[in-house]
Amino acid sequence: MFAINYNPVLSFLDLVQQQQQQQLRQQFQPKISKKVETEDEYQIHIFKPYGDFNSYEVRALKSQNGLVKLVIESEPDNFQATVSFSLAEIDLQEINWLYFRAENTLVLRIPKKQKVCYPQFYFPGCVIGNEREQQRDDRLRQAEQAKLNARRESEERVRREAERARREAERARREAERARREAEERARREAERARKEAEERARREAEQARRAAEEKARKEAAQKQAEENARKEAKAREQAKLQERKERIRREAEARNAKAQQEQFVEQLLQNFFTPFLSQVSQAQAKNSEEKVTQNNESSSSPAPVPAPAPKQPSPRLDANDDNESVQSEPLTPEVGSPKLEAKDESLDLHKHPSLEEVEDEEFVMFRKKFEQ
C-alpha cells in the first residue's frame, strides 16, 4: 500500500488556487455590462476583458402571447443570455451589432417600431396587450432582477471568500516563509556551531599532536644526549682503564727492572764480598788442619795438652743480611711519571748503585782489617 502524505498547508493552498482560478474565470468571462433604452432603440452591452466576438450570435424565438425571446450566445466563451420583448414593439429585421474596439464591448441594437421611451422603467418590456401580460412581464423583470441580484450577491460572496482565501493563503505563505527562514537560520546556526566545534576539535588535536611531537623530539634528544654522554663516559672509562693498564704495565716493568737491578747488585756485592772471606776461611781451615796434623804427630810422640776453645767467629750471613737490609732500605724504584723510555733509563742511571769494582779496595780493606783483629 502507498502511504498518503497529507499536508494541510498544501491542501489549503490548492483550494485557494482553485478559488482564485474560478474567480479569474468569472472575472474574464463575458457578461452583459448594461442595458440601455433610448427613444429609437434598445441596447444590450456585452463586455469581455480580451478576445474577439466572432462567435457571438443572436436568435429570435417566438413564444406565446405575442412575445419574442432574443437569445445571445457564444459556444467558445460558454456564454448565453436571454431577453424578452413584445413582437409589436421591436423590429426584428433591423436588429444589428455594434462593436467598440476601445472598450472591447459588443452592443446588440434592437430598433423600436414606435419612437417612445419609458423613463420610469429600466429596459422595460414594452408590452401592448392586456393587464395579465404586463404583470407577467413585471414578474419576469423582477425574477431577472432577483437573479441578477442573487448573482451579484453570489459574486460578492465568492469575491469575499476568494479575498479571505487569498488573505489566508498570504498568511500561510508568510508563515511558511517565516518557518522556512527560521529553519534556514537554525540550520545555519547549527552548521556554524558544528563548524566551530570541528575547528576547535581540529585545533585541539593539532595542538596535542604538536605537543606530542615536541615531547617525542625532546625525549629522543634527551635519549640521544644520554646515549652520547654514556658513550663518552664509556669511552672515557675505556681510556682511563687503558691508561691505567699502560701505567700498571709500565710500573710493573719498572719494578721488575728495578728488582732485577737490585738482585744483580746484591749478587755482585755478595760475590765481591764473600770471595776474599771464603778464601781466608779456606786458608784458616787449611792452617788449622795443618796444625792439627802437626799436633797429632806430636801427640803421637807425647801427650798433647787439651786445646783451648777457639773464639767464636762472627757469622758472615748476618753481615750479609745487614748489608742486604741496608741495600733494600735505599730507594730502588725510579720516580713514577716518566712516559718515555729514555727518561726511565736516565732515572735508573741516577739511582744506580756503584759497582763492586769501584768500592772493592775500600770494602776489601775494611773487612780485611776486621778479620785481622
XYZ file of C-alpha atoms in Angstrom:
373
model
C 0.000 0.000 0.000
C 1.065 3.505 -0.701
C 1.211 5.990 2.147
C -0.637 9.238 1.556
C 1.349 12.267 2.599
C -1.303 14.810 3.609
C -0.144 18.354 4.181
C -2.863 20.769 5.410
C -0.986 23.822 4.219
C -0.590 22.475 0.695
C -4.234 21.393 0.579
C -5.333 24.837 1.686
C -3.098 26.474 -0.900
C -4.576 24.233 -3.618
C -8.091 25.204 -2.563
C -7.176 28.881 -2.602
C -5.620 28.493 -6.019
C -8.735 26.799 -7.364
C -10.917 29.568 -5.992
C -8.657 32.202 -7.458
C -8.781 30.481 -10.839
C -12.554 30.290 -10.615
C -12.693 33.945 -9.676
C -10.445 34.811 -12.583
C -12.621 32.813 -14.945
C -15.630 34.647 -13.628
C -13.880 37.964 -13.960
C -12.720 37.266 -17.502
C -15.934 35.582 -18.575
C -18.044 37.682 -20.970
C -21.045 39.330 -19.348
C -23.776 41.869 -20.002
C -22.383 45.062 -18.605
C -25.516 47.195 -19.052
C -28.864 47.582 -20.830
C -29.785 50.939 -22.276
C -33.113 52.176 -23.722
C -33.220 55.209 -25.989
C -36.024 56.799 -27.945
C -35.147 54.820 -31.051
C -33.801 51.513 -29.813
C -32.774 49.142 -27.034
C -29.097 48.421 -26.469
C -27.557 45.377 -24.783
C -23.826 45.854 -23.994
C -21.685 42.688 -23.732
C -18.220 43.150 -22.223
C -15.272 40.756 -22.283
C -11.726 41.561 -20.999
C -9.951 40.149 -24.022
C -10.626 38.286 -27.247
C -12.961 38.886 -30.158
C -16.703 38.383 -30.638
C -16.638 36.430 -33.884
C -18.540 33.524 -32.357
C -21.428 35.611 -30.935
C -24.888 35.399 -32.487
C -28.473 36.338 -31.637
C -31.571 34.228 -32.208
C -35.203 35.256 -32.014
C -37.589 32.677 -30.524
C -41.268 33.432 -30.828
C -43.346 32.465 -27.828
C -46.971 32.649 -26.938
C -48.940 35.825 -26.217
C -47.071 37.887 -28.809
C -43.666 37.777 -27.030
C -40.334 37.068 -28.643
C -37.159 35.897 -26.918
C -33.807 37.119 -28.114
C -31.103 34.546 -27.237
C -27.495 35.833 -27.344
C -24.932 33.055 -27.160
C -21.332 32.046 -27.873
C -20.266 28.434 -27.649
C -16.460 29.011 -27.338
C -16.984 31.519 -24.495
C -19.740 29.414 -22.908
C -21.940 32.495 -22.849
C -25.728 32.692 -23.147
C -28.221 35.464 -22.322
C -31.987 35.748 -22.964
C -34.079 38.932 -23.276
C -37.891 39.064 -23.885
C -39.641 41.735 -25.938
C -43.086 42.286 -27.417
C -43.163 41.406 -31.057
C -45.229 44.519 -31.783
C -42.657 46.754 -30.124
C -39.408 45.836 -31.885
C -38.351 45.474 -35.485
C -36.658 42.086 -35.838
C -35.420 42.750 -39.343
C -33.380 45.785 -38.248
C -31.511 44.173 -35.335
C -27.752 44.629 -35.813
C -24.405 44.607 -33.953
C -22.101 47.475 -32.991
C -18.515 46.867 -31.779
C -16.483 49.313 -29.661
C -12.838 48.337 -30.006
C -11.503 50.634 -27.267
C -13.718 49.090 -24.570
C -13.801 45.664 -26.270
C -17.583 45.806 -25.966
C -20.198 44.350 -28.305
C -23.560 46.147 -28.453
C -26.743 44.486 -29.706
C -29.012 47.195 -31.174
C -32.733 46.422 -31.222
C -34.749 49.168 -33.084
C -38.233 50.137 -31.929
C -41.296 50.299 -34.080
C -42.654 53.229 -32.093
C -40.397 56.084 -31.092
C -41.332 56.039 -27.404
C -39.175 55.991 -24.266
C -40.372 54.914 -20.846
C -38.320 56.803 -18.254
C -39.945 55.014 -15.304
C -38.502 51.643 -16.329
C -35.042 50.480 -16.957
C -35.156 48.326 -20.034
C -38.912 47.737 -19.872
C -40.568 45.092 -21.865
C -42.923 47.318 -23.865
C -45.984 45.235 -23.606
C -49.058 46.009 -25.675
C -51.914 43.906 -24.558
C -53.941 43.231 -21.534
C -53.010 43.606 -17.871
C -52.111 39.981 -17.500
C -49.278 40.224 -19.957
C -47.944 43.298 -18.205
C -47.967 41.557 -14.839
C -46.170 38.635 -16.348
C -43.544 40.918 -17.762
C -43.222 42.566 -14.377
C -42.678 39.189 -12.780
C -40.124 38.340 -15.423
C -38.319 41.583 -14.815
C -38.429 41.024 -11.077
C -37.215 37.473 -11.485
C -34.446 38.651 -13.735
C -33.585 41.402 -11.293
C -33.631 38.919 -8.425
C -31.479 36.572 -10.429
C -29.129 39.433 -11.168
C -29.073 40.427 -7.515
C -28.503 36.833 -6.480
C -25.734 36.520 -8.991
C -24.216 39.745 -7.735
C -24.502 38.576 -4.157
C -23.010 35.253 -5.134
C -20.220 37.000 -6.951
C -19.680 39.276 -3.961
C -19.715 36.307 -1.639
C -17.320 34.438 -3.880
C -15.190 37.542 -4.086
C -15.177 37.871 -0.310
C -14.392 34.160 0.035
C -11.663 34.484 -2.522
C -10.322 37.556 -0.763
C -10.422 35.768 2.550
C -8.818 32.729 0.966
C -6.229 34.990 -0.612
C -5.517 36.575 2.756
C -5.338 33.142 4.367
C -3.076 31.958 1.602
C -0.936 35.042 2.007
C -0.816 34.490 5.748
C 0.012 30.823 5.213
C 2.641 31.836 2.697
C 4.117 34.294 5.166
C 4.008 31.640 7.897
C 5.650 29.145 5.594
C 8.229 31.739 4.585
C 8.852 32.588 8.231
C 9.126 28.892 9.105
C 11.473 28.396 6.175
C 13.617 31.316 7.246
C 13.640 30.105 10.848
C 14.592 26.614 9.672
C 17.317 28.062 7.469
C 18.532 30.212 10.362
C 18.537 27.226 12.709
C 20.333 25.143 10.098
C 22.827 27.951 9.565
C 23.420 28.288 13.314
C 23.772 24.521 13.665
C 26.185 24.433 10.738
C 28.138 27.356 12.191
C 28.246 25.688 15.606
C 29.301 22.378 14.038
C 31.953 24.193 12.009
C 33.294 25.963 15.099
C 33.276 22.715 17.071
C 35.089 20.953 14.228
C 37.634 23.764 14.007
C 38.112 23.754 17.796
C 38.430 19.969 17.828
C 40.910 20.089 14.936
C 42.851 22.843 16.718
C 42.988 20.811 19.939
C 44.033 17.689 18.059
C 46.702 19.657 16.191
C 47.900 21.173 19.477
C 48.005 17.745 21.097
C 49.835 16.327 18.089
C 52.288 19.229 18.183
C 52.882 18.780 21.905
C 53.254 15.022 21.464
C 55.733 15.603 18.633
C 57.664 18.117 20.730
C 57.647 15.749 23.713
C 58.770 12.887 21.499
C 61.502 15.037 19.958
C 62.568 16.184 23.428
C 62.683 12.602 24.699
C 64.576 11.475 21.616
C 67.024 14.360 22.033
C 67.400 13.557 25.740
C 67.874 9.888 24.922
C 70.428 10.740 22.251
C 72.183 13.083 24.681
C 72.134 10.392 27.361
C 73.446 7.836 24.884
C 76.117 10.297 23.773
C 77.054 11.012 27.383
C 77.079 7.300 28.173
C 79.194 6.660 25.096
C 81.579 9.442 26.093
C 81.707 8.163 29.679
C 82.278 4.599 28.463
C 84.975 5.852 26.124
C 86.490 7.876 28.948
C 86.366 4.831 31.220
C 87.934 2.724 28.492
C 90.619 5.364 28.005
C 91.135 5.534 31.761
C 91.318 1.754 32.014
C 93.687 1.631 29.060
C 95.816 4.388 30.569
C 95.705 2.682 33.943
C 96.652 -0.648 32.367
C 99.509 1.008 30.494
C 100.588 2.742 33.691
C 100.383 -0.532 35.616
C 102.346 -2.338 32.921
C 104.900 0.462 32.984
C 105.138 0.345 36.787
C 105.383 -3.434 36.747
C 108.114 -3.235 34.102
C 109.922 -0.586 36.110
C 109.504 -2.664 39.268
C 110.827 -5.765 37.505
C 113.753 -3.799 36.116
C 114.444 -2.277 39.494
C 114.174 -5.652 41.211
C 116.438 -7.236 38.592
C 118.988 -4.447 39.040
C 118.717 -4.794 42.814
C 119.170 -8.544 42.653
C 122.078 -8.109 40.244
C 123.607 -5.511 42.525
C 123.168 -7.697 45.617
C 124.526 -10.702 43.768
C 127.593 -8.766 42.614
C 128.001 -7.299 46.078
C 127.795 -10.706 47.713
C 130.166 -12.187 45.190
C 132.697 -9.420 45.723
C 132.207 -9.546 49.484
C 132.332 -13.296 50.138
C 135.114 -14.196 47.689
C 138.025 -12.937 49.923
C 136.178 -14.110 53.013
C 135.832 -17.621 51.685
C 139.473 -17.624 50.615
C 140.527 -16.575 54.146
C 138.259 -19.196 55.679
C 139.680 -21.833 53.407
C 143.207 -20.703 54.317
C 142.355 -20.753 58.018
C 140.815 -24.169 57.708
C 143.886 -25.384 55.850
C 146.143 -23.878 58.539
C 144.067 -25.442 61.287
C 144.187 -28.765 59.549
C 147.939 -28.496 59.263
C 148.215 -27.584 62.931
C 146.001 -30.498 63.820
C 148.161 -32.775 61.747
C 151.259 -31.411 63.452
C 149.708 -31.740 66.877
C 148.560 -35.206 66.077
C 152.061 -36.064 65.073
C 153.400 -34.525 68.249
C 150.768 -36.182 70.329
C 151.681 -39.399 68.923
C 155.087 -38.802 70.430
C 153.896 -37.112 73.664
C 150.574 -36.423 75.204
C 149.212 -33.251 73.898
C 147.543 -30.672 76.083
C 143.857 -30.026 75.663
C 143.480 -27.148 73.272
C 141.502 -24.171 74.427
C 138.273 -23.495 72.635
C 138.731 -21.181 69.762
C 136.872 -17.883 69.870
C 133.553 -17.959 68.053
C 133.737 -16.250 64.672
C 131.073 -13.748 63.703
C 128.541 -15.053 61.213
C 129.146 -13.636 57.815
C 125.472 -14.365 56.984
C 124.343 -11.718 59.406
C 126.691 -9.186 57.895
C 125.403 -10.057 54.529
C 121.855 -9.661 55.767
C 122.733 -6.346 57.299
C 124.214 -5.255 54.040
C 121.156 -6.549 52.246
C 118.868 -4.628 54.566
C 120.933 -1.526 54.067
C 120.742 -2.001 50.378
C 116.995 -2.645 50.441
C 116.375 0.406 52.592
C 117.628 2.553 49.794
C 115.126 3.704 47.136
C 115.073 1.043 44.431
C 112.277 2.179 42.088
C 112.683 5.199 39.908
C 110.336 8.129 40.105
C 106.907 7.349 38.567
C 105.536 9.558 35.810
C 108.241 9.418 33.094
C 106.385 8.364 29.940
C 109.403 7.790 27.710
C 111.963 5.007 27.831
C 114.907 7.432 27.683
C 113.669 9.243 30.778
C 113.250 5.886 32.540
C 116.830 4.878 31.639
C 118.095 8.223 32.887
C 116.193 7.803 36.167
C 117.608 4.287 36.513
C 121.099 5.637 35.905
C 120.537 8.248 38.600
C 119.549 5.580 41.164
C 122.159 3.049 40.019
C 124.452 1.861 42.810
C 128.211 1.958 42.336
C 129.761 -1.257 41.103
C 131.866 -3.558 43.284
C 134.965 -2.671 41.326
C 134.552 0.955 42.349
C 134.415 0.101 46.066
C 136.448 -3.073 46.013
C 139.589 -1.654 47.613
C 137.740 0.209 50.353
C 135.372 -2.623 51.157
C 138.070 -5.223 50.974
C 140.441 -3.251 53.162
C 137.686 -2.593 55.733
C 136.728 -6.196 56.070
C 140.329 -7.259 55.964
C 141.162 -5.130 58.920
C 138.199 -6.612 60.722
C 139.350 -10.175 60.244
C 142.958 -9.337 61.172
C 141.953 -8.308 64.739
